[in-house]
Structures are given as C-alpha cells and as structure tokens.
PDB file of C-alpha atoms in Angstrom:
ATOM      1  CA  GLN A   1      -6.275  -4.216  10.188  1.00 73.00           C
ATOM      2  CA  GLY A   2      -6.418  -2.755  13.657  1.00 74.00           C
ATOM      3  CA  SER A   3      -5.308  -3.186  17.226  1.00 75.00           C
ATOM      4  CA  PRO A   4      -5.346  -6.636  18.843  1.00 77.00           C
ATOM      5  CA  HIS A   5      -8.399  -5.580  20.844  1.00 82.00           C
ATOM      6  CA  GLU A   6     -10.168  -4.478  17.641  1.00 85.00           C
ATOM      7  CA  ALA A   7      -9.295  -7.802  15.969  1.00 84.00           C
ATOM      8  CA  ALA A   8     -10.867  -9.670  18.867  1.00 86.00           C
ATOM      9  CA  GLN A   9     -13.929  -7.440  18.843  1.00 88.00           C
ATOM     10  CA  VAL A  10     -14.674  -7.915  15.127  1.00 90.00           C
ATOM     11  CA  LEU A  11     -14.478 -11.667  15.687  1.00 90.00           C
ATOM     12  CA  LEU A  12     -16.825 -11.508  18.666  1.00 89.00           C
ATOM     13  CA  ASP A  13     -19.235  -9.284  16.717  1.00 90.00           C
ATOM     14  CA  GLY A  14     -19.261 -11.746  13.793  1.00 89.00           C
ATOM     15  CA  ARG A  15     -17.816  -9.188  11.372  1.00 92.00           C
ATOM     16  CA  ALA A  16     -14.794 -11.404  10.609  1.00 91.00           C
ATOM     17  CA  ASP A  17     -14.217 -15.144  10.411  1.00 91.00           C
ATOM     18  CA  LEU A  18     -10.532 -15.139  11.389  1.00 92.00           C
ATOM     19  CA  GLY A  19      -8.306 -12.828  13.388  1.00 89.00           C
ATOM     20  CA  ILE A  20      -4.526 -12.720  13.661  1.00 89.00           C
ATOM     21  CA  ALA A  21      -2.742 -11.029  16.569  1.00 84.00           C
ATOM     22  CA  THR A  22      -0.123 -11.560  19.238  1.00 81.00           C
ATOM     23  CA  GLU A  23      -2.054  -9.965  22.099  1.00 73.00           C
ATOM     24  CA  SER A  24      -5.633 -10.277  23.373  1.00 69.00           C
ATOM     25  CA  LEU A  25      -6.924 -13.212  21.341  1.00 73.00           C
ATOM     26  CA  GLY A  26      -5.834 -15.939  23.749  1.00 72.00           C
ATOM     27  CA  GLN A  27      -7.353 -14.137  26.716  1.00 75.00           C
ATOM     28  CA  MET A  28     -10.961 -14.424  25.551  1.00 81.00           C
ATOM     29  CA  PRO A  29     -12.762 -17.718  26.210  1.00 84.00           C
ATOM     30  CA  GLU A  30     -15.213 -16.973  23.378  1.00 89.00           C
ATOM     31  CA  LEU A  31     -12.337 -17.337  20.904  1.00 91.00           C
ATOM     32  CA  LEU A  32     -10.559 -20.501  19.851  1.00 90.00           C
ATOM     33  CA  THR A  33      -6.882 -19.801  19.105  1.00 90.00           C
ATOM     34  CA  PHE A  34      -4.206 -21.659  17.193  1.00 90.00           C
ATOM     35  CA  PRO A  35      -0.488 -20.824  17.262  1.00 88.00           C
ATOM     36  CA  PHE A  36       0.590 -19.302  13.944  1.00 89.00           C
ATOM     37  CA  TYR A  37       4.284 -18.449  14.387  1.00 88.00           C
ATOM     38  CA  SER A  38       6.756 -17.513  17.106  1.00 90.00           C
ATOM     39  CA  TRP A  39       9.153 -14.603  17.064  1.00 92.00           C
ATOM     40  CA  HIS A  40      11.312 -12.268  19.170  1.00 93.00           C
ATOM     41  CA  HIS A  41      11.728  -8.554  19.378  1.00 94.00           C
ATOM     42  CA  ALA A  42      14.920  -7.319  17.783  1.00 95.00           C
ATOM     43  CA  LEU A  43      17.175  -4.337  18.210  1.00 97.00           C
ATOM     44  CA  ILE A  44      18.012  -2.211  15.217  1.00 98.00           C
ATOM     45  CA  ALA A  45      20.447   0.668  15.051  1.00 97.00           C
ATOM     46  CA  PRO A  46      22.223   2.679  12.375  1.00 97.00           C
ATOM     47  CA  GLN A  47      25.344   0.898  11.139  1.00 94.00           C
ATOM     48  CA  ASP A  48      27.614   3.507  12.729  1.00 94.00           C
ATOM     49  CA  HIS A  49      25.813   3.528  16.117  1.00 96.00           C
ATOM     50  CA  PRO A  50      27.821   2.675  19.277  1.00 97.00           C
ATOM     51  CA  LEU A  51      25.488  -0.293  20.008  1.00 96.00           C
ATOM     52  CA  THR A  52      26.247  -1.720  16.572  1.00 96.00           C
ATOM     53  CA  GLN A  53      29.964  -1.483  17.345  1.00 95.00           C
ATOM     54  CA  LEU A  54      29.454  -2.986  20.815  1.00 96.00           C
ATOM     55  CA  ALA A  55      27.479  -5.910  19.359  1.00 95.00           C
ATOM     56  CA  GLN A  56      30.547  -6.877  17.334  1.00 94.00           C
ATOM     57  CA  THR A  57      32.559  -7.474  20.521  1.00 95.00           C
ATOM     58  CA  ARG A  58      30.030  -8.847  23.016  1.00 96.00           C
ATOM     59  CA  GLN A  59      26.359  -9.525  23.686  1.00 96.00           C
ATOM     60  CA  VAL A  60      24.331  -6.338  24.109  1.00 97.00           C
ATOM     61  CA  THR A  61      22.467  -6.070  27.434  1.00 97.00           C
ATOM     62  CA  LEU A  62      19.265  -4.233  28.329  1.00 97.00           C
ATOM     63  CA  ALA A  63      21.412  -1.862  30.403  1.00 97.00           C
ATOM     64  CA  ASP A  64      23.355  -1.037  27.224  1.00 97.00           C
ATOM     65  CA  VAL A  65      20.123  -0.362  25.345  1.00 97.00           C
ATOM     66  CA  ALA A  66      18.719   1.773  28.167  1.00 97.00           C
ATOM     67  CA  ASN A  67      21.612   4.211  27.659  1.00 97.00           C
ATOM     68  CA  TYR A  68      20.040   5.390  24.382  1.00 97.00           C
ATOM     69  CA  PRO A  69      16.701   6.840  23.299  1.00 98.00           C
ATOM     70  CA  ILE A  70      14.371   4.069  22.146  1.00 98.00           C
ATOM     71  CA  VAL A  71      11.851   3.994  19.321  1.00 97.00           C
ATOM     72  CA  THR A  72       9.390   1.113  19.488  1.00 96.00           C
ATOM     73  CA  TYR A  73       5.752   0.090  19.202  1.00 92.00           C
ATOM     74  CA  HIS A  74       2.847   1.985  20.678  1.00 88.00           C
ATOM     75  CA  GLU A  75       1.453   0.506  23.887  1.00 85.00           C
ATOM     76  CA  GLY A  76      -0.888  -2.410  23.193  1.00 74.00           C
ATOM     77  CA  PHE A  77       0.740  -3.359  19.886  1.00 73.00           C
ATOM     78  CA  THR A  78       3.205  -6.032  18.806  1.00 76.00           C
ATOM     79  CA  GLY A  79       4.232  -7.171  22.260  1.00 81.00           C
ATOM     80  CA  ARG A  80       5.019  -3.739  23.684  1.00 87.00           C
ATOM     81  CA  HIS A  81       4.012  -4.967  27.138  1.00 88.00           C
ATOM     82  CA  SER A  82       6.782  -7.587  27.102  1.00 90.00           C
ATOM     83  CA  ILE A  83       9.342  -4.950  26.053  1.00 94.00           C
ATOM     84  CA  ASP A  84       8.336  -2.795  29.009  1.00 94.00           C
ATOM     85  CA  ALA A  85       8.335  -5.835  31.305  1.00 94.00           C
ATOM     86  CA  ALA A  86      11.857  -6.869  30.247  1.00 95.00           C
ATOM     87  CA  PHE A  87      13.223  -3.472  31.229  1.00 96.00           C
ATOM     88  CA  ALA A  88      11.162  -3.301  34.445  1.00 96.00           C
ATOM     89  CA  ASN A  89      12.278  -6.796  35.506  1.00 96.00           C
ATOM     90  CA  SER A  90      15.873  -5.625  35.080  1.00 96.00           C
ATOM     91  CA  GLY A  91      15.229  -2.517  37.172  1.00 97.00           C
ATOM     92  CA  LEU A  92      15.681  -0.240  34.160  1.00 97.00           C
ATOM     93  CA  ALA A  93      13.604   2.678  32.934  1.00 94.00           C
ATOM     94  CA  PRO A  94      14.006   2.984  29.170  1.00 94.00           C
ATOM     95  CA  ASP A  95      13.731   6.369  27.474  1.00 96.00           C
ATOM     96  CA  VAL A  96      11.059   5.642  24.844  1.00 96.00           C
ATOM     97  CA  VAL A  97      11.167   8.845  22.810  1.00 97.00           C
ATOM     98  CA  MET A  98       8.851   7.769  19.998  1.00 95.00           C
ATOM     99  CA  SER A  99       6.278   5.055  19.525  1.00 94.00           C
ATOM    100  CA  ALA A 100       4.554   3.906  16.365  1.00 92.00           C
ATOM    101  CA  LEU A 101       2.061   1.295  15.203  1.00 88.00           C
ATOM    102  CA  ASP A 102       4.210   0.097  12.335  1.00 90.00           C
ATOM    103  CA  ALA A 103       7.766  -1.272  12.083  1.00 94.00           C
ATOM    104  CA  ASP A 104       8.475   0.700   8.898  1.00 95.00           C
ATOM    105  CA  VAL A 105       7.783   3.938  10.764  1.00 96.00           C
ATOM    106  CA  ILE A 106      10.069   2.827  13.594  1.00 97.00           C
ATOM    107  CA  LYS A 107      12.827   1.960  11.106  1.00 97.00           C
ATOM    108  CA  THR A 108      12.498   5.390   9.479  1.00 96.00           C
ATOM    109  CA  TYR A 109      12.864   7.123  12.865  1.00 96.00           C
ATOM    110  CA  VAL A 110      15.939   5.008  13.633  1.00 97.00           C
ATOM    111  CA  GLU A 111      17.449   5.822  10.224  1.00 95.00           C
ATOM    112  CA  LEU A 112      16.914   9.517  11.032  1.00 95.00           C
ATOM    113  CA  GLY A 113      18.946   9.056  14.225  1.00 94.00           C
ATOM    114  CA  LEU A 114      16.124   9.527  16.742  1.00 96.00           C
ATOM    115  CA  GLY A 115      17.094   6.416  18.718  1.00 96.00           C
ATOM    116  CA  VAL A 116      17.643   2.680  18.594  1.00 98.00           C
ATOM    117  CA  GLY A 117      14.667   0.600  17.553  1.00 97.00           C
ATOM    118  CA  ILE A 118      12.931  -2.390  19.017  1.00 97.00           C
ATOM    119  CA  ILE A 119      10.822  -4.126  16.381  1.00 96.00           C
ATOM    120  CA  ALA A 120       9.484  -7.584  15.609  1.00 93.00           C
ATOM    121  CA  SER A 121      12.424  -9.556  14.232  1.00 93.00           C
ATOM    122  CA  MET A 122      10.612 -10.524  11.034  1.00 92.00           C
ATOM    123  CA  ALA A 123      10.108  -6.837  10.161  1.00 94.00           C
ATOM    124  CA  TYR A 124      13.823  -6.391   9.448  1.00 96.00           C
ATOM    125  CA  GLN A 125      14.794  -7.048   5.835  1.00 95.00           C
ATOM    126  CA  ALA A 126      18.528  -6.877   5.194  1.00 93.00           C
ATOM    127  CA  ASP A 127      18.075  -6.131   1.482  1.00 94.00           C
ATOM    128  CA  LYS A 128      15.755  -3.163   2.146  1.00 94.00           C
ATOM    129  CA  ASP A 129      17.061  -1.891   5.485  1.00 94.00           C
ATOM    130  CA  ARG A 130      20.605  -1.268   4.261  1.00 90.00           C
ATOM    131  CA  GLY A 131      21.349   1.645   6.593  1.00 91.00           C
ATOM    132  CA  LEU A 132      20.377  -0.351   9.665  1.00 97.00           C
ATOM    133  CA  SER A 133      21.982  -3.186  11.570  1.00 96.00           C
ATOM    134  CA  LEU A 134      20.022  -5.993  13.195  1.00 96.00           C
ATOM    135  CA  LEU A 135      21.618  -6.702  16.568  1.00 96.00           C
ATOM    136  CA  ALA A 136      21.466 -10.098  18.271  1.00 90.00           C
ATOM    137  CA  SER A 137      18.795  -9.622  20.908  1.00 92.00           C
ATOM    138  CA  ALA A 138      16.688 -12.778  21.280  1.00 92.00           C
ATOM    139  CA  HIS A 139      18.321 -13.187  24.715  1.00 95.00           C
ATOM    140  CA  LEU A 140      16.817  -9.862  25.851  1.00 96.00           C
ATOM    141  CA  PHE A 141      13.127 -10.428  25.194  1.00 94.00           C
ATOM    142  CA  GLU A 142      10.763 -13.331  25.712  1.00 91.00           C
ATOM    143  CA  GLN A 143       9.567 -15.290  22.729  1.00 92.00           C
ATOM    144  CA  LYS A 144       6.176 -14.165  21.436  1.00 89.00           C
ATOM    145  CA  THR A 145       3.585 -16.249  19.591  1.00 88.00           C
ATOM    146  CA  THR A 146       1.147 -14.830  17.097  1.00 88.00           C
ATOM    147  CA  HIS A 147      -2.194 -16.629  17.044  1.00 88.00           C
ATOM    148  CA  ILE A 148      -5.020 -17.116  14.600  1.00 91.00           C
ATOM    149  CA  ALA A 149      -8.423 -16.959  16.270  1.00 91.00           C
ATOM    150  CA  ILE A 150     -11.934 -18.090  15.412  1.00 92.00           C
ATOM    151  CA  ARG A 151     -15.127 -17.450  17.363  1.00 91.00           C
ATOM    152  CA  GLN A 152     -16.122 -20.597  19.315  1.00 87.00           C
ATOM    153  CA  SER A 153     -18.673 -22.815  17.496  1.00 80.00           C
ATOM    154  CA  HIS A 154     -18.543 -20.545  14.429  1.00 82.00           C
ATOM    155  CA  TYR A 155     -19.293 -22.017  11.013  1.00 86.00           C
ATOM    156  CA  LEU A 156     -16.409 -21.514   8.571  1.00 90.00           C
ATOM    157  CA  ARG A 157     -16.558 -21.715   4.802  1.00 92.00           C
ATOM    158  CA  ASP A 158     -14.091 -23.922   2.942  1.00 93.00           C
ATOM    159  CA  TYR A 159     -11.896 -20.989   1.875  1.00 93.00           C
ATOM    160  CA  ALA A 160     -11.324 -20.128   5.555  1.00 93.00           C
ATOM    161  CA  TYR A 161     -10.148 -23.682   6.234  1.00 94.00           C
ATOM    162  CA  GLN A 162      -7.878 -23.486   3.195  1.00 95.00           C
ATOM    163  CA  PHE A 163      -6.431 -20.196   4.464  1.00 94.00           C
ATOM    164  CA  LEU A 164      -5.811 -21.727   7.899  1.00 94.00           C
ATOM    165  CA  GLN A 165      -3.961 -24.654   6.364  1.00 93.00           C
ATOM    166  CA  LEU A 166      -1.865 -22.300   4.219  1.00 94.00           C
ATOM    167  CA  CYS A 167      -0.885 -20.452   7.408  1.00 91.00           C
ATOM    168  CA  ALA A 168      -0.120 -23.585   9.414  1.00 89.00           C
ATOM    169  CA  SER A 169      -0.114 -26.986   7.715  1.00 90.00           C
ATOM    170  CA  GLN A 170      -1.289 -28.778  10.877  1.00 90.00           C
ATOM    171  CA  LEU A 171      -4.550 -26.788  10.801  1.00 91.00           C
ATOM    172  CA  ASP A 172      -6.398 -29.074   8.406  1.00 90.00           C
ATOM    173  CA  LYS A 173     -10.183 -28.862   8.209  1.00 93.00           C
ATOM    174  CA  ALA A 174     -10.830 -31.973  10.319  1.00 91.00           C
ATOM    175  CA  SER A 175      -8.625 -30.908  13.243  1.00 90.00           C
ATOM    176  CA  VAL A 176     -10.016 -27.353  13.255  1.00 91.00           C
ATOM    177  CA  GLN A 177     -13.609 -28.611  13.119  1.00 90.00           C
ATOM    178  CA  LEU A 178     -12.901 -30.973  15.993  1.00 88.00           C
ATOM    179  CA  ARG A 179     -11.788 -28.035  18.142  1.00 86.00           C
ATOM    180  CA  LEU A 180     -14.594 -25.745  16.913  1.00 85.00           C
ATOM    181  CA  HIS A 181     -17.366 -28.281  17.419  1.00 79.00           C
ATOM    182  CA  PRO A 182     -16.125 -30.826  20.001  1.00 76.00           C
ATOM    183  CA  GLN A 183     -19.617 -32.187  20.754  1.00 72.00           C
ATOM    184  CA  GLN A 184     -20.053 -33.462  17.178  1.00 59.00           C
ATOM    185  CA  ASP A 185     -18.573 -36.743  15.902  1.00 51.00           C
TER     186      ASP A 185
END
C-alpha cells in the first residue's frame, strides 16, 4: 500500500509483481497496464445538509458544491487532480478544508460536519454510512480507470496470472503473456 508513485516505483525496482493504481502507472513506458475497473468521484453530505436537500429537487452543480467547505483526497491520490481540474475548468476555486489519504477518514470528517466530501463512488456503503447521503454526481467529474500494472518483459508466476484473471476475466494467462512478451510465439 502506498501512493501511486510508490506503487510504480516498487514495480520498477522489482520489489512487486503487480501494482494497482489510478494515477501514474499508465504514464511509464516500462510498465504494461491493463484496465481493472472504471469509476467516478461522488459527493457525500450529511443527510440534513442543504446539498442533500437540493439534490432531491435538481441536479447539483459544481457551483453548488463550491459554496461549501470540501473534504477530499490528498493531492496525488485517488484522482485528486481531476477533482481540481473539474473546478478549475468551471472557473471555480473550491475551499478544500481537509484532505486525507483514505475515504473512511473523509467520511468521518463529513459526518462531523467539517464539509461535504468528494470520494471514490465505490467507497460509499449505504449500509455502513447511514448518516451520510450519496449525491448524484457522475455528471460533475470525469470517469476514472484504475489499472493493474506489470513491469515490461517481467516473468510472472502462475498465481499472479490467476490473480489477474480474478480481477478481470479477460486477463487470461495467454493474453497477458502475449502483451508481456510480444516477440515470442
């Protein structure tokens, strides 16, 4: 576990066989990446928050969100750059009052009333996050894709291929080997 840059570095150093991250991995030619899953950032707010009430009558806008303190990911983690870019492209300057590395920390801050949260959509769990509302927000932020990466031409053991196929059924051993070692038959 670490930052996207750290995940890439342990792969490049040969200290790990596989890395999973949304940022960094696809930008390094020494790494072969495969799409794992796609997701969006999501807005969360306490159930009695004005944004929660607004979301019941119309689509929330970035301008609406910018009216409140925001709690979200630390820079460099979980697509924070695209959150900042969405606001900047709309000519808005969000008031990010707290940042964290983990969605559970963000949710705790939001529950305590420190602001509205922007988290990865899959981090919200309705059965556990009972005091929070998940607001429709896929229209506000670009879709993100998390990738699995392998060092180019790296030899993988069978359990690594099995793990890859458990993550994404299309990543069977033959297709991964073909991409890892294209010069071989």
